[in-house]
Tab-separated table of N, CA and C and ligand atoms in Angstrom:
chain	number	residue	atom	x	y	z
A	1	ASP	N	0.841	-1.207	0.000
A	1	ASP	CA	0.000	0.000	0.000
A	1	ASP	C	0.872	1.253	0.000
A	2	ILE	N	0.247	2.402	0.087
A	2	ILE	CA	0.963	3.683	-0.055
A	2	ILE	C	2.058	3.840	0.990
A	3	MET	N	1.795	3.360	2.223
A	3	MET	CA	2.776	3.557	3.284
A	3	MET	C	4.022	2.698	3.072
A	4	GLN	N	3.872	1.570	2.379
A	4	GLN	CA	5.044	0.738	2.084
A	4	GLN	C	5.902	1.350	0.982
A	5	GLU	N	5.307	2.261	0.190
A	5	GLU	CA	6.032	2.952	-0.873
A	5	GLU	C	6.618	4.279	-0.390
A	6	CYS	N	6.159	4.743	0.767
A	6	CYS	CA	6.452	6.127	1.183
A	6	CYS	C	7.843	6.236	1.799
A	7	ILE	N	8.696	7.088	1.210
A	7	ILE	CA	10.066	7.186	1.715
A	7	ILE	C	10.116	7.772	3.129
A	8	PHE	N	9.195	8.661	3.467
A	8	PHE	CA	9.239	9.223	4.821
A	8	PHE	C	8.746	8.201	5.847
A	9	CYS	N	7.788	7.351	5.505
A	9	CYS	CA	7.427	6.236	6.406
A	9	CYS	C	8.635	5.327	6.621
A	10	LYS	N	9.424	5.113	5.554
A	10	LYS	CA	10.632	4.276	5.674
A	10	LYS	C	11.699	4.961	6.524
A	11	ILE	N	11.755	6.282	6.474
A	11	ILE	CA	12.691	7.017	7.347
A	11	ILE	C	12.256	6.875	8.802
A	12	ILE	N	10.959	6.986	9.080
A	12	ILE	CA	10.461	6.830	10.452
A	12	ILE	C	10.769	5.431	10.981
A	13	SER	N	10.591	4.404	10.141
A	13	SER	CA	10.817	3.022	10.582
A	13	SER	C	12.299	2.687	10.675
A	14	GLY	N	13.152	3.520	10.082
A	14	GLY	CA	14.590	3.265	10.096
A	14	GLY	C	15.069	2.478	8.890
A	15	GLU	N	14.142	2.083	8.029
A	15	GLU	CA	14.493	1.327	6.824
A	15	GLU	C	15.383	2.151	5.892
A	16	ILE	N	15.126	3.476	5.856
A	16	ILE	CA	16.017	4.413	5.158
A	16	ILE	C	16.686	5.261	6.235
A	17	PRO	N	18.025	5.341	6.228
A	17	PRO	CA	18.712	6.123	7.259
A	17	PRO	C	18.465	7.624	7.118
A	18	SER	N	18.521	8.325	8.242
A	18	SER	CA	18.363	9.779	8.216
A	18	SER	C	19.160	10.371	9.358
A	19	SER	N	19.411	11.646	9.271
A	19	SER	CA	20.117	12.384	10.311
A	19	SER	C	19.074	13.005	11.240
A	20	LYS	N	18.793	12.279	12.343
A	20	LYS	CA	17.707	12.677	13.254
A	20	LYS	C	18.050	13.947	14.027
A	21	VAL	N	17.054	14.826	14.124
A	21	VAL	CA	17.213	16.075	14.872
A	21	VAL	C	16.347	16.053	16.128
A	22	TYR	N	15.191	15.370	16.041
A	22	TYR	CA	14.205	15.395	17.133
A	22	TYR	C	13.265	14.211	16.921
A	23	GLU	N	12.805	13.622	18.040
A	23	GLU	CA	11.788	12.570	17.942
A	23	GLU	C	10.958	12.534	19.214
A	24	ASP	N	9.650	12.357	19.072
A	24	ASP	CA	8.796	12.046	20.216
A	24	ASP	C	7.748	11.038	19.761
A	25	GLU	N	6.709	10.856	20.555
A	25	GLU	CA	5.707	9.830	20.259
A	25	GLU	C	5.004	10.049	18.907
A	26	TYR	N	4.848	11.307	18.533
A	26	TYR	CA	4.034	11.646	17.352
A	26	TYR	C	4.813	12.221	16.177
A	27	VAL	N	6.023	12.682	16.463
A	27	VAL	CA	6.754	13.523	15.505
A	27	VAL	C	8.173	13.012	15.310
A	28	TYR	N	8.665	13.122	14.065
A	28	TYR	CA	10.069	12.830	13.752
A	28	TYR	C	10.611	13.997	12.944
A	29	ALA	N	11.860	14.381	13.201
A	29	ALA	CA	12.479	15.475	12.447
A	29	ALA	C	13.911	15.096	12.096
A	30	PHE	N	14.313	15.480	10.887
A	30	PHE	CA	15.620	15.079	10.364
A	30	PHE	C	16.108	16.116	9.362
A	31	ASN	N	17.414	16.096	9.114
A	31	ASN	CA	18.003	17.052	8.163
A	31	ASN	C	17.623	16.695	6.740
A	32	ASP	N	17.240	17.720	5.964
A	32	ASP	CA	16.950	17.519	4.541
A	32	ASP	C	18.230	17.086	3.831
A	33	ILE	N	18.082	16.114	2.914
A	33	ILE	CA	19.238	15.560	2.197
A	33	ILE	C	19.814	16.575	1.210
A	34	ASN	N	19.018	17.563	0.829
A	34	ASN	CA	19.430	18.557	-0.175
A	34	ASN	C	19.146	19.967	0.384
A	35	PRO	N	19.971	20.379	1.377
A	35	PRO	CA	19.640	21.605	2.123
A	35	PRO	C	19.622	22.863	1.259
A	36	MET	N	18.600	23.690	1.463
A	36	MET	CA	18.439	24.963	0.743
A	36	MET	C	18.862	26.148	1.619
A	37	ALA	N	19.282	25.881	2.841
A	37	ALA	CA	19.736	26.917	3.777
A	37	ALA	C	20.667	26.219	4.774
A	38	PRO	N	21.464	26.996	5.549
A	38	PRO	CA	22.382	26.365	6.513
A	38	PRO	C	21.664	25.415	7.483
A	39	VAL	N	20.447	25.779	7.891
A	39	VAL	CA	19.595	24.851	8.648
A	39	VAL	C	18.397	24.524	7.758
A	40	HIS	N	18.227	23.243	7.448
A	40	HIS	CA	17.075	22.801	6.646
A	40	HIS	C	16.628	21.453	7.191
A	41	ILE	N	15.585	21.520	8.011
A	41	ILE	CA	15.086	20.347	8.738
A	41	ILE	C	13.670	20.054	8.262
A	42	LEU	N	13.342	18.770	8.158
A	42	LEU	CA	11.979	18.343	7.820
A	42	LEU	C	11.323	17.780	9.070
A	43	VAL	N	10.129	18.257	9.372
A	43	VAL	CA	9.385	17.799	10.553
A	43	VAL	C	8.144	17.082	10.049
A	44	ILE	N	7.988	15.826	10.454
A	44	ILE	CA	6.900	15.000	9.901
A	44	ILE	C	6.121	14.289	11.011
A	45	PRO	N	4.832	14.059	10.774
A	45	PRO	CA	4.065	13.238	11.723
A	45	PRO	C	4.417	11.762	11.516
A	46	LYS	N	4.423	10.984	12.591
A	46	LYS	CA	4.692	9.543	12.444
A	46	LYS	C	3.551	8.839	11.722
A	47	LYS	N	2.360	9.378	11.861
A	47	LYS	CA	1.199	8.829	11.152
A	47	LYS	C	1.184	9.382	9.728
A	48	HIS	N	1.028	8.515	8.753
A	48	HIS	CA	1.060	8.945	7.350
A	48	HIS	C	-0.176	9.747	6.967
A	49	VAL	N	0.071	10.980	6.510
A	49	VAL	CA	-0.951	11.848	5.919
A	49	VAL	C	-0.274	12.466	4.700
A	50	ALA	N	-0.978	12.592	3.575
A	50	ALA	CA	-0.310	12.990	2.331
A	50	ALA	C	0.159	14.437	2.350
A	51	ASN	N	-0.704	15.341	2.770
A	51	ASN	CA	-0.346	16.762	2.770
A	51	ASN	C	-1.413	17.561	3.519
A	52	VAL	N	-1.291	18.887	3.473
A	52	VAL	CA	-2.190	19.755	4.243
A	52	VAL	C	-3.660	19.509	3.886
A	53	MET	N	-3.930	19.141	2.654
A	53	MET	CA	-5.330	18.942	2.251
A	53	MET	C	-5.977	17.748	2.943
A	54	ASP	N	-5.167	16.883	3.552
A	54	ASP	CA	-5.705	15.717	4.262
A	54	ASP	C	-5.832	15.935	5.767
A	55	ILE	N	-5.565	17.141	6.242
A	55	ILE	CA	-5.727	17.432	7.668
A	55	ILE	C	-7.214	17.681	7.946
A	56	ASN	N	-7.710	17.061	9.002
A	56	ASN	CA	-9.133	17.229	9.355
A	56	ASN	C	-9.285	17.112	10.872
A	57	SER	N	-10.526	17.202	11.340
A	57	SER	CA	-10.754	17.222	12.793
A	57	SER	C	-10.377	15.894	13.456
A	58	GLU	N	-10.276	14.818	12.668
A	58	GLU	CA	-9.895	13.506	13.230
A	58	GLU	C	-8.388	13.387	13.480
A	59	ASN	N	-7.599	14.110	12.680
A	59	ASN	CA	-6.144	13.902	12.780
A	59	ASN	C	-5.361	15.172	13.121
A	60	SER	N	-6.049	16.295	13.335
A	60	SER	CA	-5.334	17.571	13.460
A	60	SER	C	-4.549	17.716	14.767
A	61	ASP	N	-4.718	16.809	15.713
A	61	ASP	CA	-3.864	16.821	16.909
A	61	ASP	C	-2.389	16.767	16.523
A	62	MET	N	-2.096	16.068	15.433
A	62	MET	CA	-0.698	15.949	15.010
A	62	MET	C	-0.090	17.317	14.713
A	63	ILE	N	-0.924	18.264	14.304
A	63	ILE	CA	-0.401	19.578	13.921
A	63	ILE	C	0.087	20.346	15.148
A	64	SER	N	-0.659	20.258	16.242
A	64	SER	CA	-0.166	20.939	17.450
A	64	SER	C	1.116	20.282	17.944
A	65	HIS	N	1.188	18.942	17.865
A	65	HIS	CA	2.436	18.266	18.258
A	65	HIS	C	3.593	18.698	17.357
A	66	ILE	N	3.342	18.795	16.066
A	66	ILE	CA	4.395	19.199	15.124
A	66	ILE	C	4.893	20.602	15.457
A	67	PHE	N	3.971	21.524	15.736
A	67	PHE	CA	4.423	22.902	15.989
A	67	PHE	C	5.056	23.057	17.362
A	68	GLU	N	4.663	22.246	18.328
A	68	GLU	CA	5.402	22.234	19.596
A	68	GLU	C	6.830	21.751	19.352
A	69	ALA	N	6.969	20.736	18.496
A	69	ALA	CA	8.305	20.221	18.163
A	69	ALA	C	9.114	21.282	17.427
A	70	ILE	N	8.479	21.998	16.496
A	70	ILE	CA	9.181	23.055	15.755
A	70	ILE	C	9.724	24.099	16.727
A	71	SER	N	8.946	24.445	17.738
A	71	SER	CA	9.396	25.428	18.724
A	71	SER	C	10.612	24.917	19.501
A	72	VAL	N	10.598	23.645	19.883
A	72	VAL	CA	11.741	23.045	20.579
A	72	VAL	C	12.973	23.027	19.664
A	73	ILE	N	12.768	22.589	18.423
A	73	ILE	CA	13.880	22.479	17.465
A	73	ILE	C	14.482	23.863	17.186
A	74	ALA	N	13.628	24.868	17.029
A	74	ALA	CA	14.120	26.227	16.735
A	74	ALA	C	15.058	26.702	17.845
A	75	LYS	N	14.722	26.377	19.086
A	75	LYS	CA	15.589	26.765	20.204
A	75	LYS	C	16.868	25.933	20.194
A	76	GLN	N	16.738	24.615	19.994
A	76	GLN	CA	17.915	23.735	19.923
A	76	GLN	C	18.891	24.199	18.851
A	77	GLN	N	18.343	24.631	17.719
A	77	GLN	CA	19.172	25.014	16.569
A	77	GLN	C	19.580	26.486	16.616
A	78	LYS	N	19.214	27.181	17.697
A	78	LYS	CA	19.582	28.591	17.896
A	78	LYS	C	19.106	29.470	16.742
A	79	LEU	N	17.833	29.343	16.428
A	79	LEU	CA	17.245	30.093	15.311
A	79	LEU	C	16.503	31.346	15.777
A	80	GLN	N	16.882	31.867	16.965
A	80	GLN	CA	16.188	33.037	17.528
A	80	GLN	C	16.132	34.220	16.573
A	81	LYS	N	17.119	34.357	15.706
A	81	LYS	CA	17.140	35.505	14.783
A	81	LYS	C	16.081	35.381	13.700
A	82	GLY	N	15.575	34.153	13.495
A	82	GLY	CA	14.487	34.002	12.539
A	82	GLY	C	14.628	32.761	11.679
A	83	PHE	N	13.502	32.285	11.253
A	83	PHE	CA	13.467	31.104	10.379
A	83	PHE	C	12.107	31.080	9.702
A	84	ARG	N	11.946	30.169	8.759
A	84	ARG	CA	10.683	30.044	8.024
A	84	ARG	C	10.214	28.596	8.109
A	85	VAL	N	8.883	28.420	8.174
A	85	VAL	CA	8.262	27.085	8.154
A	85	VAL	C	7.415	27.012	6.888
A	86	VAL	N	7.659	25.970	6.080
A	86	VAL	CA	6.996	25.854	4.774
A	86	VAL	C	6.458	24.438	4.606
A	87	SER	N	5.242	24.335	4.083
A	87	SER	CA	4.707	23.025	3.693
A	87	SER	C	4.171	23.128	2.272
A	88	ASN	N	4.802	22.410	1.357
A	88	ASN	CA	4.359	22.401	-0.034
A	88	ASN	C	3.219	21.415	-0.201
A	89	CYS	N	2.170	21.851	-0.901
A	89	CYS	CA	1.005	20.987	-1.104
A	89	CYS	C	0.685	20.868	-2.593
A	90	ASN	N	0.847	19.656	-3.110
A	90	ASN	CA	0.466	19.314	-4.492
A	90	ASN	C	1.309	20.022	-5.563
A	91	GLU	N	0.854	19.877	-6.791
A	91	GLU	CA	1.687	20.151	-7.969
A	91	GLU	C	2.213	21.593	-8.050
A	92	TYR	N	1.347	22.577	-7.887
A	92	TYR	CA	1.767	23.964	-8.090
A	92	TYR	C	2.789	24.407	-7.054
A	93	ALA	N	2.807	23.782	-5.884
A	93	ALA	CA	3.800	24.106	-4.853
A	93	ALA	C	5.056	23.247	-4.998
A	94	GLY	N	5.028	22.289	-5.922
A	94	GLY	CA	6.198	21.446	-6.140
A	94	GLY	C	6.392	20.355	-5.104
A	95	GLN	N	5.300	19.898	-4.506
A	95	GLN	CA	5.429	18.802	-3.532
A	95	GLN	C	5.954	17.551	-4.231
A	96	THR	N	7.029	16.974	-3.690
A	96	THR	CA	7.629	15.779	-4.299
A	96	THR	C	7.458	14.539	-3.428
A	97	VAL	N	7.317	14.721	-2.113
A	97	VAL	CA	7.125	13.582	-1.210
A	97	VAL	C	5.743	13.735	-0.579
A	98	PHE	N	4.901	12.712	-0.784
A	98	PHE	CA	3.497	12.824	-0.370
A	98	PHE	C	3.251	12.205	1.004
A	99	HIS	N	4.090	12.652	1.942
A	99	HIS	CA	3.914	12.424	3.380
A	99	HIS	C	4.071	13.818	3.980
A	100	LEU	N	3.034	14.296	4.657
A	100	LEU	CA	3.027	15.663	5.191
A	100	LEU	C	4.358	16.013	5.850
A	101	HIS	N	4.912	17.161	5.482
A	101	HIS	CA	6.156	17.605	6.108
A	101	HIS	C	6.224	19.115	6.128
A	102	PHE	N	6.897	19.606	7.162
A	102	PHE	CA	7.121	21.036	7.338
A	102	PHE	C	8.619	21.271	7.269
A	103	HIS	N	9.033	22.106	6.313
A	103	HIS	CA	10.433	22.498	6.198
A	103	HIS	C	10.703	23.598	7.226
A	104	ILE	N	11.772	23.451	8.004
A	104	ILE	CA	12.306	24.557	8.802
A	104	ILE	C	13.539	25.054	8.065
A	105	LEU	N	13.513	26.337	7.665
A	105	LEU	CA	14.621	26.927	6.909
A	105	LEU	C	15.191	28.077	7.716
A	106	GLY	N	16.497	28.060	7.945
A	106	GLY	CA	17.090	29.126	8.736
A	106	GLY	C	18.603	29.073	8.697
A	107	GLY	N	19.212	29.830	9.613
A	107	GLY	CA	20.666	29.875	9.700
A	107	GLY	C	21.275	31.000	8.893
A	108	ARG	N	20.455	31.718	8.149
A	108	ARG	CA	20.882	32.940	7.451
A	108	ARG	C	19.644	33.782	7.184
A	109	ARG	N	19.868	35.044	6.773
A	109	ARG	CA	18.733	35.868	6.359
A	109	ARG	C	18.139	35.255	5.097
A	110	LEU	N	16.836	35.061	5.094
A	110	LEU	CA	16.174	34.363	3.982
A	110	LEU	C	15.682	35.369	2.936
A	111	SER	N	15.502	34.882	1.726
A	111	SER	CA	14.920	35.691	0.650
A	111	SER	C	13.555	36.199	1.071
A	112	MET	N	13.221	37.419	0.696
A	112	MET	CA	11.912	37.989	1.010
A	112	MET	C	10.838	37.444	0.071
A	113	GLU	N	11.290	36.707	-0.925
A	113	GLU	CA	10.338	36.164	-1.880
A	113	GLU	C	9.660	34.937	-1.286
A	114	MET	N	8.358	34.965	-1.169
A	114	MET	CA	7.650	33.837	-0.577
A	114	MET	C	7.033	32.963	-1.662
A	115	ALA	N	6.835	33.518	-2.844
A	115	ALA	CA	6.187	32.753	-3.903
A	115	ALA	C	6.788	33.114	-5.268
B	1	5GP	P1	8.837	18.777	-0.961
B	1	5GP	O1	9.439	19.242	-2.274
B	1	5GP	O2	7.937	17.583	-1.146
B	1	5GP	O3	8.236	19.869	-0.153
B	1	5GP	O4	10.093	18.358	-0.097
B	1	5GP	C1	10.629	17.085	-0.056
B	1	5GP	C2	11.991	17.242	0.577
B	1	5GP	O5	12.439	15.970	0.982
B	1	5GP	C3	13.059	17.821	-0.365
B	1	5GP	O6	13.587	19.010	0.200
B	1	5GP	C4	14.103	16.695	-0.450
B	1	5GP	O7	15.432	17.182	-0.490
B	1	5GP	C5	13.819	15.882	0.789
B	1	5GP	N1	14.120	14.472	0.662
B	1	5GP	C6	13.690	13.633	-0.316
B	1	5GP	N2	14.130	12.385	-0.110
B	1	5GP	C7	14.859	12.433	1.038
B	1	5GP	C8	15.567	11.440	1.788
B	1	5GP	O8	15.640	10.255	1.439
B	1	5GP	N3	16.193	11.850	2.919
B	1	5GP	C9	16.150	13.147	3.341
B	1	5GP	N4	16.798	13.440	4.470
B	1	5GP	N5	15.477	14.101	2.677
B	1	5GP	C10	14.845	13.748	1.542
B	2	ZN	ZN1	4.397	8.117	4.759
């Protein structure tokens, strides 16, 4: 099924190695393999959801856990000067991995261009 094909599910299970930054019961975070900034971390729910369009009242608890984790990670990574959180959804945003993820981008002043 989809979860057996999903590379981020395989990263959570350890089947594909990753550089772990943070983990708790609901959330896993690791360094992006192709960093776009000095700090580029992906924060993902352990439960497979494709993207933002699949968030609903049944599963949205994961979002508060993810953002609590982002707050912890931002402090761990000393991102007090600023960072950006991005989630690409579907074709026009260039989503390539269909397991919900939030990019944390930081470690330098970021482009003012958001789109
Ligand atoms: P998207 O374009 O879907 O928002 O982002 C997917 C991200 O996952 C990309 O930034 C890409 O570099 C990253 N990525 C894809 N495959 C792997 C992998 O196997 N390991 C890690 N650490 N990152 C990956
Ligand atoms: Zn998955």
